[in-house]
Amino acid sequence: MMFQEIDGIGFAAGRWPLDQDRPTLVFIHGSGGSHALWQGQVDAMLAVANTIAVDLPGHGASRGPGCDRVSHYADAVAGLMEDLQMPRPVPCGLSIGGAIVLQLLLERPALLAGGVLIGTGARLRVLPDIFDAIETDYAHFIDMLGQFGASEKTDPARLTPIMHATANCAPAVTAGDFRACDRFDVMDRLDRIDTPALVLCGADDRLTPPKYSAYLETHIRGSRRVIIPDAGHLVPIEQPVAVNRELTAFIAQL
């Protein structure tokens, strides 16, 4: 894994330069996170694709403020795809990252070869308690992430990268991410998507429960949904082998 930066947007790349004969998996983290969420995918998926794990604006090594609209983050990711002339981009996002993928599938389909939606939904309302915790006791919010973000079967040590990334993200940026989630609603637009889509959800996800992904599968033509056992919301770091298996099968069909 190597780290690069283009116009203030930082990203980890599995190989550099990109192989023009392979599709490019573009991994997009969740609220308050960073590219560290995808450490189990960036190198592991190189056999079938280029891999890029983005730090969204204001997160990780990326400069500038964060955003409070999913569409603004989607514009930043699309801009990176275009700047790097990524071959056959396949954005893959968790939570707000999945919302960004949905926005791209709706607004920039010609740019994409496919999209992967993990632990996300067409509408992402946020409980007021989350905003209260971020604004008044950020350490408590991080504890809540560890408590509710993963399956009870997950080894807590697996969560260290995402907990560390969130602890180092400015609370105002994390709050902006959740405001973006709370405003996001494309429930009545999903039938416009005709780009290939894979939908993954942890069986024990309490933040975006399986009914969210069931709605996506029902309303996105030709999409395929897979429930990942023994995983909560943070599926890529809880069950990386299972996630990578599904990504490999999806890429092979594009």
Short mmCIF file of C-alpha atoms in Angstrom, two decimals:
data_model
loop_
_atom_site.label_atom_id
_atom_site.label_comp_id
_atom_site.label_asym_id
_atom_site.label_seq_id
_atom_site.Cartn_x
_atom_site.Cartn_y
_atom_site.Cartn_z
CA MET A 1 0.00 0.00 0.00
CA MET A 2 1.33 3.44 -0.91
CA PHE A 3 -0.08 6.87 -0.14
CA GLN A 4 -0.65 9.60 -2.72
CA GLU A 5 -2.30 13.03 -2.83
CA ILE A 6 -3.99 14.88 -5.70
CA ASP A 7 -5.38 18.40 -5.23
CA GLY A 8 -5.62 17.98 -1.48
CA ILE A 9 -7.34 14.57 -1.59
CA GLY A 10 -5.27 11.82 0.01
CA PHE A 11 -5.65 8.18 -0.92
CA ALA A 12 -3.97 4.83 -0.39
CA ALA A 13 -3.22 2.87 -3.56
CA GLY A 14 -2.52 -0.82 -3.80
CA ARG A 15 -0.42 -0.27 -6.93
CA TRP A 16 0.92 2.82 -8.64
CA PRO A 17 0.61 3.66 -11.46
CA LEU A 18 -2.77 2.11 -12.11
CA ASP A 19 -3.02 -0.90 -14.43
CA GLN A 20 -5.13 0.34 -17.34
CA ASP A 21 -6.28 -3.21 -18.12
CA ARG A 22 -7.98 -3.72 -14.74
CA PRO A 23 -11.06 -2.13 -13.14
CA THR A 24 -10.46 0.17 -10.18
CA LEU A 25 -12.10 -0.42 -6.81
CA VAL A 26 -12.51 2.96 -5.12
CA PHE A 27 -13.08 2.43 -1.40
CA ILE A 28 -14.97 5.14 0.52
CA HIS A 29 -15.01 5.12 4.32
CA GLY A 30 -17.82 5.93 6.74
CA SER A 31 -18.55 8.98 8.91
CA GLY A 32 -15.53 10.29 10.78
CA GLY A 33 -13.34 7.58 9.28
CA SER A 34 -10.40 7.27 6.93
CA HIS A 35 -8.83 4.95 4.37
CA ALA A 36 -7.70 2.76 7.31
CA LEU A 37 -11.12 1.08 7.23
CA TRP A 38 -10.04 -0.74 4.07
CA GLN A 39 -6.69 -2.17 5.16
CA GLY A 40 -8.08 -5.66 4.61
CA GLN A 41 -9.01 -4.88 0.99
CA VAL A 42 -6.43 -2.51 -0.56
CA ASP A 43 -3.69 -5.11 -1.01
CA ALA A 44 -5.85 -8.24 -0.91
CA MET A 45 -7.91 -7.24 -3.96
CA LEU A 46 -4.94 -6.44 -6.23
CA ALA A 47 -5.24 -9.79 -7.99
CA VAL A 48 -8.45 -8.64 -9.69
CA ALA A 49 -8.45 -4.83 -9.61
CA ASN A 50 -6.59 -1.61 -8.99
CA THR A 51 -7.41 -0.42 -5.47
CA ILE A 52 -7.77 3.13 -4.19
CA ALA A 53 -8.92 3.93 -0.63
CA VAL A 54 -9.91 7.59 -0.36
CA ASP A 55 -9.70 9.97 2.56
CA LEU A 56 -12.74 12.21 2.08
CA PRO A 57 -12.16 15.98 2.40
CA GLY A 58 -11.35 16.88 6.00
CA HIS A 59 -10.58 13.25 6.93
CA GLY A 60 -7.30 11.41 7.41
CA ALA A 61 -4.62 13.04 5.28
CA SER A 62 -7.01 15.02 3.08
CA ARG A 63 -7.00 18.78 3.40
CA GLY A 64 -9.87 21.23 3.54
CA PRO A 65 -13.12 21.18 5.50
CA GLY A 66 -15.50 18.27 5.55
CA CYS A 67 -18.90 18.42 3.88
CA ASP A 68 -22.45 18.30 5.17
CA ARG A 69 -23.99 17.07 1.91
CA VAL A 70 -23.51 13.63 0.39
CA SER A 71 -23.60 15.21 -3.05
CA HIS A 72 -20.55 17.36 -2.22
CA TYR A 73 -18.53 14.32 -1.18
CA ALA A 74 -19.68 12.52 -4.35
CA ASP A 75 -18.40 15.44 -6.43
CA ALA A 76 -14.99 15.15 -4.73
CA VAL A 77 -14.78 11.41 -5.41
CA ALA A 78 -15.89 11.82 -9.03
CA GLY A 79 -13.28 14.54 -9.46
CA LEU A 80 -10.56 12.20 -8.20
CA MET A 81 -11.71 9.46 -10.58
CA GLU A 82 -11.46 11.89 -13.47
CA ASP A 83 -8.16 13.45 -12.39
CA LEU A 84 -6.54 9.99 -12.15
CA GLN A 85 -8.28 8.75 -15.31
CA MET A 86 -9.18 5.62 -13.39
CA PRO A 87 -9.96 2.66 -15.64
CA ARG A 88 -13.49 1.30 -15.09
CA PRO A 89 -14.12 2.75 -11.61
CA VAL A 90 -16.18 0.69 -9.16
CA PRO A 91 -16.85 2.78 -6.03
CA CYS A 92 -17.32 0.71 -2.88
CA GLY A 93 -18.60 2.52 0.19
CA LEU A 94 -19.60 1.84 3.79
CA SER A 95 -22.40 3.81 5.47
CA ILE A 96 -22.08 7.42 4.25
CA GLY A 97 -19.58 5.97 1.78
CA GLY A 98 -22.40 3.80 0.44
CA ALA A 99 -24.62 6.88 0.20
CA ILE A 100 -21.87 8.51 -1.86
CA VAL A 101 -21.85 5.45 -4.14
CA LEU A 102 -25.64 5.74 -4.56
CA GLN A 103 -25.25 9.42 -5.44
CA LEU A 104 -22.63 8.53 -8.06
CA LEU A 105 -24.79 5.74 -9.49
CA LEU A 106 -27.62 8.24 -9.88
CA GLU A 107 -25.68 11.29 -11.06
CA ARG A 108 -22.56 9.93 -12.79
CA PRO A 109 -23.45 6.47 -14.16
CA ALA A 110 -21.41 6.91 -17.36
CA LEU A 111 -18.28 7.23 -15.22
CA LEU A 112 -18.76 3.88 -13.46
CA ALA A 113 -18.43 0.19 -14.25
CA GLY A 114 -20.41 -0.79 -11.15
CA GLY A 115 -21.00 0.08 -7.50
CA VAL A 116 -20.79 -1.69 -4.13
CA LEU A 117 -23.06 -0.65 -1.26
CA ILE A 118 -22.03 -1.87 2.20
CA GLY A 119 -23.96 -1.24 5.41
CA THR A 120 -25.95 1.61 3.94
CA GLY A 121 -29.41 2.66 2.86
CA ALA A 122 -31.42 4.88 0.56
CA ARG A 123 -32.29 7.04 3.58
CA LEU A 124 -30.01 7.42 6.61
CA ARG A 125 -31.78 9.19 9.45
CA VAL A 126 -29.56 9.81 12.48
CA LEU A 127 -30.63 9.59 16.12
CA PRO A 128 -30.35 12.89 18.04
CA ASP A 129 -28.28 11.06 20.68
CA ILE A 130 -25.46 10.69 18.15
CA PHE A 131 -25.29 14.44 17.52
CA ASP A 132 -25.46 15.11 21.27
CA ALA A 133 -22.56 12.72 21.93
CA ILE A 134 -20.39 14.20 19.17
CA GLU A 135 -20.99 17.76 20.34
CA THR A 136 -20.74 17.24 24.10
CA ASP A 137 -18.52 14.19 24.70
CA TYR A 138 -16.61 12.99 21.65
CA ALA A 139 -14.84 10.25 23.62
CA HIS A 140 -18.25 8.87 24.57
CA PHE A 141 -19.26 8.91 20.91
CA ILE A 142 -16.19 6.83 20.02
CA ASP A 143 -17.15 4.37 22.76
CA MET A 144 -20.65 4.19 21.25
CA LEU A 145 -19.12 3.43 17.85
CA GLY A 146 -17.23 0.51 19.35
CA GLN A 147 -20.29 -0.69 21.26
CA PHE A 148 -22.87 -0.50 18.48
CA GLY A 149 -20.78 -0.55 15.30
CA ALA A 150 -19.68 -4.17 15.42
CA SER A 151 -21.16 -7.58 16.06
CA GLU A 152 -20.81 -8.93 19.59
CA LYS A 153 -18.88 -11.80 17.96
CA THR A 154 -16.18 -9.47 16.60
CA ASP A 155 -12.77 -9.32 18.28
CA PRO A 156 -12.52 -5.74 19.62
CA ALA A 157 -8.90 -5.59 18.42
CA ARG A 158 -10.18 -5.57 14.84
CA LEU A 159 -11.83 -2.20 15.48
CA THR A 160 -8.63 -0.39 16.44
CA PRO A 161 -7.95 1.21 13.00
CA ILE A 162 -11.40 2.76 12.66
CA MET A 163 -11.54 3.84 16.31
CA HIS A 164 -8.15 5.51 15.93
CA ALA A 165 -9.20 7.26 12.71
CA THR A 166 -12.41 8.57 14.30
CA ALA A 167 -10.56 9.76 17.40
CA ASN A 168 -8.29 11.80 15.13
CA CYS A 169 -11.09 13.28 13.03
CA ALA A 170 -12.27 16.73 14.12
CA PRO A 171 -15.64 16.42 15.89
CA ALA A 172 -17.07 19.15 13.64
CA VAL A 173 -16.18 17.09 10.56
CA THR A 174 -17.74 13.95 12.03
CA ALA A 175 -20.88 15.92 12.93
CA GLY A 176 -21.02 17.23 9.36
CA ASP A 177 -20.86 13.67 8.06
CA PHE A 178 -23.84 12.68 10.18
CA ARG A 179 -25.76 15.79 9.09
CA ALA A 180 -25.11 14.72 5.51
CA CYS A 181 -26.47 11.27 6.33
CA ASP A 182 -29.54 12.70 8.04
CA ARG A 183 -30.36 14.80 4.95
CA PHE A 184 -29.80 11.95 2.50
CA ASP A 185 -32.88 10.39 0.92
CA VAL A 186 -32.98 8.76 -2.53
CA MET A 187 -35.69 6.20 -1.76
CA ASP A 188 -37.86 7.32 -4.66
CA ARG A 189 -34.99 7.42 -7.19
CA LEU A 190 -33.47 3.95 -6.93
CA ASP A 191 -35.41 2.63 -9.94
CA ARG A 192 -33.33 4.96 -12.13
CA ILE A 193 -30.14 2.98 -11.42
CA ASP A 194 -29.20 0.45 -14.08
CA THR A 195 -25.45 0.14 -13.38
CA PRO A 196 -24.46 -3.24 -11.85
CA ALA A 197 -24.66 -3.07 -8.06
CA LEU A 198 -23.63 -5.36 -5.21
CA VAL A 199 -25.27 -4.87 -1.80
CA LEU A 200 -23.58 -6.20 1.35
CA CYS A 201 -24.82 -6.04 4.94
CA GLY A 202 -23.68 -7.52 8.22
CA ALA A 203 -26.21 -9.91 9.72
CA ASP A 204 -25.81 -8.18 13.09
CA ASP A 205 -25.78 -4.57 11.81
CA ARG A 206 -27.69 -2.38 14.27
CA LEU A 207 -26.96 0.97 12.61
CA THR A 208 -28.12 0.12 9.08
CA PRO A 209 -30.01 -3.14 9.68
CA PRO A 210 -30.63 -5.74 6.96
CA LYS A 211 -34.02 -4.25 6.07
CA TYR A 212 -32.13 -1.26 4.61
CA SER A 213 -30.18 -3.46 2.21
CA ALA A 214 -33.31 -5.46 1.39
CA TYR A 215 -34.93 -2.23 0.19
CA LEU A 216 -31.91 -1.49 -1.99
CA GLU A 217 -32.01 -4.95 -3.58
CA THR A 218 -35.74 -4.70 -4.23
CA HIS A 219 -35.55 -1.29 -5.90
CA ILE A 220 -32.22 -1.39 -7.80
CA ARG A 221 -32.68 -3.43 -10.95
CA GLY A 222 -30.38 -6.42 -11.22
CA SER A 223 -28.64 -5.81 -7.90
CA ARG A 224 -27.51 -8.72 -5.74
CA ARG A 225 -27.63 -8.70 -1.94
CA VAL A 226 -25.43 -10.77 0.35
CA ILE A 227 -25.77 -10.93 4.13
CA ILE A 228 -22.38 -11.39 5.82
CA PRO A 229 -22.63 -13.61 8.95
CA ASP A 230 -21.00 -12.62 12.25
CA ALA A 231 -20.62 -8.97 11.23
CA GLY A 232 -22.20 -5.73 12.36
CA HIS A 233 -21.94 -2.34 10.68
CA LEU A 234 -18.16 -2.31 10.20
CA VAL A 235 -18.23 -5.27 7.83
CA PRO A 236 -14.94 -4.67 5.93
CA ILE A 237 -12.82 -4.93 9.08
CA GLU A 238 -15.01 -7.48 10.85
CA GLN A 239 -15.15 -10.02 8.02
CA PRO A 240 -12.56 -9.02 5.38
CA VAL A 241 -12.27 -12.47 3.82
CA ALA A 242 -16.02 -12.73 3.21
CA VAL A 243 -16.17 -9.18 1.84
CA ASN A 244 -13.23 -9.80 -0.48
CA ARG A 245 -14.80 -13.00 -1.77
CA GLU A 246 -17.97 -11.14 -2.75
CA LEU A 247 -16.00 -8.27 -4.29
CA THR A 248 -13.96 -10.72 -6.37
CA ALA A 249 -17.09 -12.45 -7.69
CA PHE A 250 -18.71 -9.10 -8.51
CA ILE A 251 -15.66 -7.75 -10.35
CA ALA A 252 -15.47 -10.96 -12.41
CA GLN A 253 -18.98 -10.30 -13.76
CA LEU A 254 -18.35 -6.73 -14.94
#
